[in-house]
Amino acid sequence: MNHPLVPQRPPTAGIEISNVLDGETVHQRFLLVNGRAGPRHGSFDQPIHVLCNDFPQTQWPCVNSYFKAMVHLVPGPNTITFLFQHGEKQTLHFHISYLPLLQNPPLSLVIFIGSDSPAKFDVPPQKKGQDTLSIAIEKFRTAGYMWQAFCAEQMHRHGFGRRTFRLEEAWLPDTISCQEKGVMRNTAKVHVIRSKHTVAEIRDVRRAQQSDDHDESFESLFDFFLDDLRHNPPFDKPCAVAGLILDSHWDTQKQLSLGHTALGGGAGHTALGIFGSHLLHAWPTSIEDIVPSFMDNTKTDTRYVANDANESGEWWRAINIGMGAMLHEVGHAYTLTHTPTGIMSRGYNNLNRTFVAKEPGFGPIPPEAENGSHWHRLDVLRLRFHPAFRLPQDGPKGVPIETSPSFVPLEGNQFQINAPAGLSILEMNVDGHYRTHLEFLQEHPKTLVLSMDEICSRCKCDKRQKISLEAMCVNQQQRTMEDVQGFIQSHAGVRLPGVPGHVIQSDVFGGDTPGATQSRSIFLKDGHLKQAVSITVHHGSFLDGFVIHWNDGTQDVVGKTGGGKSRFIVMPGEQIQGIILRCGAWIDGLQFKLSSGRLSPWYGGMGGSPTVVEAPEGYDTVGFFSTANDWTEQIDASPGQVGHVICPPLLSTKITLSSAGNTNRWIFYGTRKQIIDWIREHSNITLENALFAGGNSPTSHVHTELVIDLQQVYDQDQTYADYIKSYFVSIYDVERVKVEIRPRIESKDCFIPAVNRVIVASGTKLADIVEDLEIEWFKPAESYVQQTIHLFNDEDTPSHIISAKPPTSVQINAEPTKTSTAPSAAEMDLSTPH
């Protein structure tokens, strides 16, 4: 069990502070102070008064000498005065300096409301009229400062300094004190975004996380607000957001919270944690309201408001669940995972114990009695190296390294972790439960070799149990090995044709969907390394595949050969040493690393996470192994040639694409007219998003819609005159284009350039959209020069949304046909030691 660290208790009878040093410098507006005052062995409950610079006096309960207080600070030096009287009057003057860290990326507080929302939230009859947007802003602002103070205290207890996130602040009428509402101060800014979605859409029972009718095929509330953020500056840039759904509502008939989801994580450039407002009525509206709110044991009346998880049956408990569970989701946005104890478990039920020295029916609550209200050691280790939690003494950031860690098997029942950015944590789990971890605080190894025996010894288990590892780097990139013993057994001691002895095989990068086409390239012939002369890479926005050309006239195809192509010359004596990949559920792009130290250009897209794949020290690279999933449809109708269709599998009455594996696309090449004519000839075909293709569930940020992109393509058969002319006007009759149909994934879509984008619902027939497509595609087009200006201005692709209801069920009518493919995964074969 990982117990939280606690401050030392003051030994004397006067007012003493146990968790802060006099003269200390901190970096948050409100400092959480723990201390003692009065007789150490007495039994009493009296207030201690706190006087701060430029802020009204507040008071906090001191119970049997224990007290906790939220102390307001202004930038620069602060003198804090504590006043307490139990018998004789006691006074303490305490000095703190507040240095805001404006260079750190902030956490933004955002309230989402429906397009037709009255901007009110659920309140019980006792709080009639306290349901307005302005009160919601006050409560959310207070919660933000409480979260900030909690994080700083937890990081301090673990010896990492008072690290915490910075709140986005602005010069505004402040509400953080009920005694001085409206006084202008630099205070937390609460954004209000009116969604493009209606209240009815937000409250649809199929989107309610706690509903038995919850439908994964529906666009989630998380998706809604990611989309809303992207269209509301400044959130179209990298950001961290705590999102409150104001239109959550307790449905008394269904006994269900509608418009609520508790979810957090990263999606593209956005880190987002969201939660509903169904418990907001209980949250404190100001610093002075913290103690009364946490001591309010009014029973929750489910005729009016929710009793979430049956754990918020009193109003003070509703704060713990609402504010604490939302902090849990913000933790996910900051890369935290579920832990055995603490806030990232269900420890938020004790959140009140961090801020008040008593609770209804129990007290005093010294720091060691806060129970679940803490960050687990794994949490603080992750936050220690997060850019939002940096301290000035950390020194220069240096050149950022984006590369993810990777696992490589070795001989002798061992494996190696490669971490170019440096390891920070190696978490070990047995049968799905946390067992122990290694932490690297001073030195961050770039390689680490471990044996199966050492892992079992540290985990106190045997090899028959399933051990999983999660490697985390200082750059927040991570990778999981699901089964250590299985990985070693399946990747070490592999035999390859033409390669003497055994080889080891790297981890798989990208997706690994069953039934995919396999290909490989072996670099050895008759025991000697072959000499490559060039590599032809097939790519567009993603990687299709590549062909290695050898000096004996042979060639190896890895993946498939669709899309555009580029050629890279390999010089005599150079060998392919490794590859640098960007990948997620598929391979976005790659770069070749040669033995001379030379790197090829980058081919493909820049989505996904970067990973370096190369042989460990003492080994040579002897080949690549690849799997490729079904691409789709391709029309190759160059001028003067007969267009032909290469049909994919499952082509009967549906075009089925997967947004779970993220590997399926349909690609068309031809003129606009040729593609429109083909669509008309196949107008009975339905476009469908198969959510569970390959047995994988969709992630929280995957849409059920489909994107139809019209994209430019280089036409090598175009005349020089037409080529020059195309820079100023579009020649639709001869201009070849590329049309791509794929699942809608905004984190990917925003990086894919298109002349025109149409979004349709799953279940749409081609017959229903062909007229709209023709209108969209044949609109007078801007010249390439104009399009280039838009590109440099980072303007979005114009989109046209065609509404259509999705099918009620997914049914595939399959008949085998020929297919073309694109790679979704790549492995690397590594030889025995040289």
Short mmCIF file of C-alpha atoms in Angstrom, two decimals, residues 539-543 588 604-605:
data_model
loop_
_atom_site.label_atom_id
_atom_site.label_comp_id
_atom_site.label_asym_id
_atom_site.label_seq_id
_atom_site.Cartn_x
_atom_site.Cartn_y
_atom_site.Cartn_z
CA HIS A 539 2.61 7.60 -49.25
CA GLY A 540 0.12 10.42 -49.08
CA SER A 541 -1.29 11.74 -45.83
CA PHE A 542 -0.38 8.34 -44.37
CA LEU A 543 2.13 5.64 -45.26
CA ASP A 588 1.35 7.66 -40.31
CA GLY A 604 3.82 10.35 -44.95
CA GLY A 605 1.92 12.21 -42.25
#
